[in-house]
Each structure stands twice: as structure tokens, then as C-alpha cells.
Amino acid sequence: MAGTPPALTLLLLTALSPLAAEEVVLLDFAKSHGELGWLTHPYGKGWDQLQNVLNDSLIYMYSVCNVLEGEQENWLRTNWIYRGVAQRIFIELQFTVRDCNSFPTAGGGSCKETFNLYYAESDVDYGTNFQKRQFKKIDTIAPDEITVQEDFTARNVKLNVEVRSVGPLRRKGFYLAFQDLGACVALLSVRVYYKRCPAVVRGMARFPETVAGPDSQTLAEVRGSCVAEAVAEQAPALHCNADGEWLVPIGECLCRAGFQSLEDTCQACPPGTFKAAVSSGDCQPCPPHTLPAPAAAAACPCEDGFFRAPEDPPEHPCTRPPSPPQAVTALGLGAAVQLRWAPPADPGGREDVTYSVTCEQCWPESGECRPCDGGVRFSQPPRGLTGTEVTVTDLEPHVNYTFTVEARNGVSPYSHLHSVASATISVNQTEPPRVTSVSLDGRTATSLVLSWTVPLRQQSRVWKYEVTYSKKVTELDTLKPTPPSHPSLSPPSTSPSTSSLHPCPDPHQPPIRATSILAPISVTSIPAPSMSLPHISSIFAPPMPPLPVHDPGVTLPCPQVDENSYSVLRCEGTSVTLPKLSPATAYVVRVQALTADGHGAFSPQHEFETLPEGSEAMASAAVITGSVTGVVFVVLLLTALLYILQRRRRSRPRQSAEDVYFSKSDQLKPLKTYVDPHTYEDPNQAMLKFTTEIPPSFITRQKVIGAGEFGEVYKGTLKRGRKEVPVAIKTLKVGYTEKQRVDFLSEATIMGQFCHHNIIRLEGVVSKYKPFMIITEYMENGALDKFLREKEGEFGVIQLVGMLRGIAAGMKYLANMNYVHRDLAARNILVNSNLVCKVSDFGLSRVLEDDPEATYTTSGGKIPIRWTAPEAISYRKFTSASDVWSYGIVMWEVMSYGERPYWELSNHEVMKAINEGFRLPAPLDCPRPSTS
């Protein structure tokens, strides 16, 4: 740990080192002072209790030393020892053994330097009844050091200490026994105890004292409870091993808000400090603009006028709304206003200042004021502005506008004060509307049908529209006519990119006085008289007599047009037909709106071309020819389709009712052949080929709905895109063997090869992470036998037969796949909410045993013989024919609402009855054809 601070190193060593075990003593011979009175066998020979002095202390011991008497078998048995809660006991022996060489003539070589340790469990005390066959050997005890003759003479005894363990123990008590086969041994101490993990507080969690487990290879998980004022996101746990040591901590408790940790306890934060969240941190002083907090505070309250937004961390100072915006000004630009302001002098201690602009319009004549209507447009959304300017357009003339700018920040919603500033401006004239686009609706060799658009809000202000058109001049790309000198027809403004075309003065139109719109203006106008007919005028040619126009009910005069002139057409609607045009000729067109306040700007010029002469007749002929050809083609196509369908009907073989039932769309596909995953050298390759790996994050386990052969079965959900679908989740239990893992995943490999409406559907597997899982579709009604028992008498015969037909369809599919199920029974049929039955339970290898109460056995449990065909029992050969026998038993189960086949007969009696010709009788109310 180079570079690690010493304090951190100590903390790491403390966290990683196991906590010492406690020993609970069940027997201590050394402390009994010889009062135990153990049993010796044979009585009066062999072991004997002696007194001696060791280190100036009187000690008691059991000793045996018959090395000179030939073959020996001397037993010393303890009294009955109550086990209590112990699952594994430890036996500590202190003893001495003399060297056989100390006895030169010792029994002709029968001298030993070891003895044996035995134990026997019992629920009662047998007293003096001693039977050697009751005892099981624990170990042969050999000394590390032997007391030789010189040591014995010098009274320098070599003391040995050995410890052995026994477990698991299941009876109420036990005996220990020591067998001597010709050694010179002295037992000075026998101490029997069990270990437990002591009660401890670790990671702010209390763990109770826990008896060590019986198996030295396993860890017992113990849940802890948090100390007062502490909480845990994940339940804290420690693991107690067989030696009584705490290991492998999981999770921890943390002091909740307002409390800090101090020596494995949670103490309240002192006044003036706070702790905002569940954490291991310490309390902190209150931030600026807050009041002193009381004890155990999770946050400090804000001062008057200061607030804290929900997203503000409690560690940050409290803030307040900003001051009003500064220097709000409104600059008029005709029908638009540019609104500007400066940021507030005090942002309130925050950086999230935004602005909201509201508008109010007032009419000077009436004094009426109201919020601006929806026609007023802002260059940016008027709420949540981060800049300090905005442009407002589409304002009405002769109206006073008041714009209010409000500065806001994250705490403004919590204050009743509003930080606002206003500016007022009068708008006396607005820009006349402008035609935004011109489109071609239709054309002939001598006319063009045009239409155009104007902003909806300004349509009511338009008096008429003026359409200017002329032949396209090859020498110039744009039309540049001489503008008229009459002031009443001059547009309010022009731009270099769009030249204006002006018609001759209209004698019926009164003069209009117009000024610039670059600033707020006054417009004086005389209402134009209503006109029943629009007029066409020519600047370069005298007016022509009126000519009809294609607009319904409108008659317009039209001039003679040549290449050096342009024409102007006035109309009231937003569409017009330009008549008397030259064939195959390009025309340049522009449109402007006329209002009482002046003329709007011209639209961009558009170019349209008339059709060539005679093209209309050709187009009509082409349309007729195409229509006739299309009708003939459709008739021929329908005739061909009818012929093909008739041929198919005649060639289709007659189907039986069963064929119709089993001809679902997914069964019309070519059937595959089942592949046994155990034929693969590496079963994992088979699993990768036939299953889909699902990430564990897509799966949610909700509740346990059963326990299978390999582990628990859960109901859960599987994320599929944005949806969550219910699924069943089979898990592999902890502590599995490699064979169990292969068998578990083989079941998924088998299911992954099937695709049928009546076979349980595999969604996928989790094989790269633990726990291993098999994900299948969720069947709401569970196993068929249990479901029928719960719903006894609720279904009609037709519904029951429908269930059987579904099972038969699934089994026929399996038979065509060359798969033999071997365990078809109602308990292995699952039912969904629509009463569709699906075959399940695949992939278990079964071998018949000789046990008369068992039948064929899986790797995890025995399957009753009641569903198995006689030939499969006798010859251990399973085929689709044996599955048919099992299907007959399933039929009986369904029609009897889940009754147990052969009732209470034993398996042996069932086999005997079947071999003698006995068959199950028809259930009550069962249709006769089903049992024939």
C-alpha cells in the first residue's frame, strides 16, 4: 500500500479483517475437577482416573498404559452432552503419549503411540448402556511430540494439543469416546465447544450473535438492522462462516438527513448546522441568507424575502427575485416596434434570469384598453427570453401600445412581488399588406389562371388587388416601366430588388396622402367608393372597351397588348384569369394590394408561359387514350387473377376437420427436425444457435410464483422497446453443479427450436450473468391440473374439448419435429388468460429405476408412473406412441377436472393393474366419442 495514508490503511485493514469468533463451551473436563465419572469399557480395566501435580497445581486426568499386556481395546466414554443450538462442534484435546521405546518388551510389538476419537448422536441419555456399533470414528489422534524415557525420568512431560470438528449434528445430544489399542496415553483436558459469530455493530448496522454453520465451505448470510436514525438503500448483511467469523459485508447503513455518524451511532446535527441527505458526511454550517437551524435540521430556513427553488441544493445560499429591468425603450418602425432593455441591477444572487414581455393596446378615441390579441407577432417567444431585445410586428394603426417587461429567476414563483418595467408607444400607421406568393392554377393557349396569398390578419384591409403583366422582353430580365407621377398611386416604399409597376390613375379613386413609414406616422385617408367593376389601364396605350374575364360575375376591360407595353388588371378576389394572351408565350407577372392607407409593395415577379396552339386537343386525346388503355389493362389483370384462383381451387385436396384445425399460418412453414443439444460437443454452442441472449437490465423480477427443479420461478416483466410484457422467469439456484447448469440451459435450447401456438414460447436466456435465467411467456392461469380443480364445473364440454384439441395440436407439432416429450401430464400444460393450452417442461433426461415406488427419474425429482405407457416402463423405450398414451391420460384428467389418475393406488398397484388390462373409466358427463 505504498503511498496510502496510515489512517486509511488502518481503516482498510479493519474493514477487511474478519471479526473474532466466540466459543460456547459444552464440556470442559479440566474444570470439572474429576467429578464427571466417565464410563470405561471393559469395566475396571484400561482407562483410569488419576490425580497429579502439574506446575504446583492439582490436576485430574484419564490415563491408560497397558502396553505390556498384548492386544488391547479399551474405551472411555463421556457423559451425554446436550447439543443445544450447535450445528458443528469442536473437540480440543490436551494429552501426553509415551514413547514405545520406553518399554523394550512391550507386548511383542503391540505398543501404539496413537488413539482413536469417536462420537455418537442420540436424543436421550443411554446411561451405562454402551454399544460400540453406535459410534462413528472422527479421527486417529497422533501426538506431535512424544515423551521419551529421559523426559519421563526428569518429569518433563511433552503436552500435545489437537482440535477436531464434527458436523452437522441433528440429534438433541451426543457422546464422545476414546479408543485405546495399546498406547500409553494420559488425557489431561477435553474441551467441547461450538463457535458463533458475536453480536456486532458494523457499518452502522447491528448484527445478532449467530451460530456458525455446519459446513466449513458455506457462509450463512445474516441480515442486520440499522442503528437509530440510520437507513439503508440495500439491506446490510454479513456472512458468518463455520469458524464463527464475520466475513463479506454487503451494504451499509447511513445516517439520515439531520444526523451524522459518531462511533457507530447517529447523532443529531448541532443547532446552526444541517445535513441535507442520507450520507456518511458530517453536518455543515448554514449558508448565507439563512436563519440558524435547530438541532437535527436537514436544511436551514431562508431569511425574509429570500427563497430556495426545489432544484437548489440546501448547501447553496438562499436567493431572491431580481430587481426590475433597466432602461426599457420602444423604438417605432412603422408597423413594428423594437423593444430594448438592460439587465436588472440586482439579479437576486442567481444566474438564471429570464424575461417575459406582455402587451396592452389602447384606443385613444374610446379609452378602451385590453391585452393585445393573437395577431401581434413577436420575433421570439415572449416568455422565457434570455436576451434583452425583441421586435413586435403586425401592430394596428392609431393605437397606443404599452409593453411590460418582467425580470424573473428561479425563485420568482415563490414571491408575491413582480419586477417589471414598461414603455408606451403610439402607432399611427402600419405597413400596407404585401402579396407573398403568386401561383399558376391553370393555363390554355390564350389565358393564365393565377392566385396569390396575403397574411390572413391583413386581408380585411385590402380594397383591391392590382395585377401587372407583360410579355417577357428578351433584352431585359426584369420589367422597368416608367413610374407614374400621380401621387395617389405611388407605393409607400420601394426596394432596389423589386421595381414597382404603377397603373394609370383611376378617375373614381380619391387622392390619398401618404408619408414615410420609417417612423410612427399619421395617415389621412378618404374612404374609397365601392366599385362594381375593376378596370384595366394601360400606361402606354389608351383604355380599351370592357372584355369578359373568367372570374364568375366579373367583367373587366382589357387593352390591346403588344411587346412594348404592359397591362394592369384590378380585381377584388385573390385569383384572376388573364385573357387574350398569345400562345406559347412567356409572361412576367407581379401583384400588389391596394388599401385605404396606400399601396402595398409588389410581389416578386413570376414568369408563366401559355400553352402552344392545338395542345389542348392533343392533351384531351392523350387523356382519352390513356383512360381506355388503363381500363383494358385492369380488365385483363382481373381475368388472369380469376383464372389462377379457379385453378387453385380445383387442384386443392379435400381436407379433414383435423387438417383444418392444424393448418395455422405458422404451421404451413416447412417443419424443421429437432436437434438434441446433448449431441453437441459444447452445449453452449447449441444454446447460442437456438436462443436469444437478453441483457439482465431488460428483466424485472416481481414475485415468486413457484419453485422448479433447478430453482425458483418468478413472475416479471421484459422490456421490449417502449413496452413491458409479462414473462415467467426460471432461475438456477445458488450452489449449482456443472451438470445442473448444462441441464438447465439445455431446456432453453430445446424450447428455442419450437415455434407453435400450443407450445410455450421462449423469449430468451441470461447465460452471461448470474443468476442464470430462462425467460418464457407468462401464462396467467398456471398449470392445467390445478386450474381445472379450482374451476371445477365451470366449463362446458365444448370448452374442455377445445383445450384438448390445443394440446393435441402442440403434440402433433412435436411429433413432426421428431421430438418425444416423455412427460406429458396436465401439470406440464400451462393455460393463459384466453384458455389456450400450451405444452411445457422440456429437456429433462429420464432413466427408469428399480425402485417400485419411483418410475423414471429426472436429475432433480421422480415422475409418477401413472402417465407412462406400459411398453415404456417395461422396455425403457420412449417414442411418439408412448406420448399418445400419456395424452390419453391427460384427456381423462381434463374431463375429470384435474382428478388424480388411478386415485390413491400406489405406483406398484398401478403397474400391476395396467398389465392386467385395467383402464381408467370414463369421467362423469364425458362425451361417449372421447372414451371409445
Tab-separated table of N, CA and C in Angstrom, residues 621-674:
chain	number	residue	atom	x	y	z
A	621	ALA	N	-56.983	14.192	-76.312
A	621	ALA	CA	-56.860	12.880	-76.963
A	621	ALA	C	-55.967	11.962	-76.141
A	622	ALA	N	-54.884	12.519	-75.597
A	622	ALA	CA	-53.975	11.691	-74.788
A	622	ALA	C	-54.673	11.181	-73.541
A	623	VAL	N	-55.507	12.037	-72.924
A	623	VAL	CA	-56.226	11.612	-71.720
A	623	VAL	C	-57.180	10.487	-72.038
A	624	ILE	N	-57.927	10.634	-73.168
A	624	ILE	CA	-58.902	9.586	-73.543
A	624	ILE	C	-58.186	8.277	-73.831
A	625	THR	N	-57.087	8.370	-74.621
A	625	THR	CA	-56.332	7.157	-74.954
A	625	THR	C	-55.792	6.480	-73.703
A	626	GLY	N	-55.227	7.272	-72.807
A	626	GLY	CA	-54.686	6.685	-71.562
A	626	GLY	C	-55.772	6.033	-70.744
A	627	SER	N	-56.948	6.643	-70.647
A	627	SER	CA	-58.036	6.084	-69.859
A	627	SER	C	-58.486	4.746	-70.416
A	628	VAL	N	-58.655	4.689	-71.751
A	628	VAL	CA	-59.096	3.430	-72.379
A	628	VAL	C	-58.058	2.337	-72.142
A	629	THR	N	-56.789	2.680	-72.325
A	629	THR	CA	-55.718	1.692	-72.130
A	629	THR	C	-55.723	1.170	-70.695
A	630	GLY	N	-55.902	2.068	-69.710
A	630	GLY	CA	-55.926	1.654	-68.308
A	630	GLY	C	-57.066	0.713	-68.018
A	631	VAL	N	-58.270	1.021	-68.575
A	631	VAL	CA	-59.426	0.149	-68.335
A	631	VAL	C	-59.187	-1.229	-68.906
A	632	VAL	N	-58.634	-1.311	-70.124
A	632	VAL	CA	-58.357	-2.614	-70.756
A	632	VAL	C	-57.357	-3.399	-69.921
A	633	PHE	N	-56.321	-2.725	-69.408
A	633	PHE	CA	-55.296	-3.414	-68.611
A	633	PHE	C	-55.895	-3.983	-67.323
A	634	VAL	N	-56.745	-3.204	-66.666
A	634	VAL	CA	-57.364	-3.680	-65.422
A	634	VAL	C	-58.252	-4.881	-65.682
A	635	VAL	N	-59.023	-4.837	-66.770
A	635	VAL	CA	-59.901	-5.972	-67.107
A	635	VAL	C	-59.077	-7.232	-67.339
A	636	LEU	N	-57.986	-7.122	-68.092
A	636	LEU	CA	-57.132	-8.292	-68.357
A	636	LEU	C	-56.517	-8.828	-67.067
A	637	LEU	N	-56.081	-7.922	-66.178
A	637	LEU	CA	-55.483	-8.360	-64.918
A	637	LEU	C	-56.484	-9.111	-64.053
A	638	LEU	N	-57.719	-8.608	-63.937
A	638	LEU	CA	-58.743	-9.286	-63.143
A	638	LEU	C	-59.079	-10.650	-63.734
A	639	THR	N	-59.128	-10.739	-65.067
A	639	THR	CA	-59.417	-12.032	-65.707
A	639	THR	C	-58.340	-13.053	-65.372
A	640	ALA	N	-57.082	-12.628	-65.422
A	640	ALA	CA	-55.983	-13.545	-65.105
A	640	ALA	C	-56.044	-14.011	-63.657
A	641	LEU	N	-56.324	-13.114	-62.731
A	641	LEU	CA	-56.414	-13.482	-61.326
A	641	LEU	C	-57.530	-14.474	-61.078
A	642	LEU	N	-58.703	-14.232	-61.690
A	642	LEU	CA	-59.823	-15.172	-61.520
A	642	LEU	C	-59.478	-16.545	-62.057
A	643	TYR	N	-58.760	-16.600	-63.172
A	643	TYR	CA	-58.371	-17.892	-63.748
A	643	TYR	C	-57.434	-18.648	-62.815
A	644	ILE	N	-56.454	-17.935	-62.238
A	644	ILE	CA	-55.497	-18.590	-61.324
A	644	ILE	C	-56.199	-19.106	-60.076
A	645	LEU	N	-57.095	-18.322	-59.495
A	645	LEU	CA	-57.821	-18.752	-58.304
A	645	LEU	C	-58.669	-19.980	-58.598
A	646	GLN	N	-59.296	-20.021	-59.777
A	646	GLN	CA	-60.131	-21.186	-60.132
A	646	GLN	C	-59.280	-22.440	-60.249
A	647	ARG	N	-58.088	-22.302	-60.851
A	647	ARG	CA	-57.204	-23.463	-60.980
A	647	ARG	C	-56.776	-23.967	-59.610
A	648	ARG	N	-56.481	-23.073	-58.699
A	648	ARG	CA	-56.042	-23.486	-57.351
A	648	ARG	C	-57.151	-24.209	-56.615
A	649	ARG	N	-58.368	-23.718	-56.738
A	649	ARG	CA	-59.485	-24.383	-56.050
A	649	ARG	C	-59.685	-25.807	-56.551
A	650	ARG	N	-59.526	-25.994	-57.870
A	650	ARG	CA	-59.724	-27.337	-58.423
A	650	ARG	C	-58.602	-28.286	-57.998
A	651	SER	N	-57.365	-27.766	-57.871
A	651	SER	CA	-56.234	-28.637	-57.532
A	651	SER	C	-56.080	-28.850	-56.047
A	652	ARG	N	-56.783	-28.108	-55.180
A	652	ARG	CA	-56.624	-28.245	-53.724
A	652	ARG	C	-57.258	-29.538	-53.241
A	653	PRO	N	-56.526	-30.416	-52.495
A	653	PRO	CA	-57.106	-31.672	-51.994
A	653	PRO	C	-58.121	-31.403	-50.905
A	654	ARG	N	-59.019	-32.324	-50.740
A	654	ARG	CA	-60.040	-32.213	-49.692
A	654	ARG	C	-59.375	-32.388	-48.324
A	655	GLN	N	-59.710	-31.515	-47.385
A	655	GLN	CA	-59.126	-31.559	-46.045
A	655	GLN	C	-60.136	-32.087	-45.056
A	656	SER	N	-59.588	-32.841	-44.100
A	656	SER	CA	-60.436	-33.295	-42.993
A	656	SER	C	-60.548	-32.190	-41.962
A	657	ALA	N	-61.454	-32.402	-41.002
A	657	ALA	CA	-61.626	-31.392	-39.945
A	657	ALA	C	-60.341	-31.216	-39.159
A	658	GLU	N	-59.595	-32.332	-38.974
A	658	GLU	CA	-58.345	-32.230	-38.215
A	658	GLU	C	-57.311	-31.426	-38.989
A	659	ASP	N	-57.264	-31.628	-40.329
A	659	ASP	CA	-56.305	-30.881	-41.127
A	659	ASP	C	-56.590	-29.391	-41.076
A	660	VAL	N	-57.867	-29.040	-41.078
A	660	VAL	CA	-58.222	-27.619	-40.992
A	660	VAL	C	-57.766	-27.053	-39.659
A	661	TYR	N	-57.953	-27.817	-38.606
A	661	TYR	CA	-57.586	-27.313	-37.271
A	661	TYR	C	-56.081	-27.101	-37.147
A	662	PHE	N	-55.308	-28.032	-37.765
A	662	PHE	CA	-53.863	-27.953	-37.596
A	662	PHE	C	-53.167	-27.155	-38.686
A	663	SER	N	-53.916	-26.397	-39.495
A	663	SER	CA	-53.287	-25.668	-40.595
A	663	SER	C	-53.221	-24.184	-40.292
A	664	LYS	N	-52.699	-23.819	-39.148
A	664	LYS	CA	-52.480	-22.412	-38.823
A	664	LYS	C	-51.353	-21.867	-39.721
A	665	SER	N	-51.265	-20.549	-39.822
A	665	SER	CA	-50.301	-19.958	-40.742
A	665	SER	C	-48.874	-20.308	-40.371
A	666	ASP	N	-48.570	-20.348	-39.075
A	666	ASP	CA	-47.201	-20.640	-38.698
A	666	ASP	C	-46.863	-22.113	-38.836
A	667	GLN	N	-47.891	-22.983	-38.963
A	667	GLN	CA	-47.605	-24.392	-39.188
A	667	GLN	C	-47.455	-24.718	-40.669
A	668	LEU	N	-47.808	-23.781	-41.579
A	668	LEU	CA	-47.677	-24.045	-43.003
A	668	LEU	C	-46.224	-23.957	-43.453
A	669	LYS	N	-45.347	-23.431	-42.583
A	669	LYS	CA	-43.943	-23.362	-42.929
A	669	LYS	C	-43.346	-24.775	-42.891
A	670	PRO	N	-42.289	-25.052	-43.664
A	670	PRO	CA	-41.657	-26.378	-43.623
A	670	PRO	C	-41.140	-26.673	-42.221
A	671	LEU	N	-41.469	-27.856	-41.703
A	671	LEU	CA	-41.057	-28.228	-40.360
A	671	LEU	C	-39.564	-28.532	-40.320
A	672	LYS	N	-38.909	-28.081	-39.254
A	672	LYS	CA	-37.522	-28.441	-39.029
A	672	LYS	C	-37.477	-29.792	-38.310
A	673	THR	N	-36.280	-30.303	-38.064
A	673	THR	CA	-36.090	-31.524	-37.286
A	673	THR	C	-35.416	-31.148	-35.986
A	674	TYR	N	-35.915	-31.688	-34.904
A	674	TYR	CA	-35.376	-31.384	-33.587
A	674	TYR	C	-33.921	-31.836	-33.487
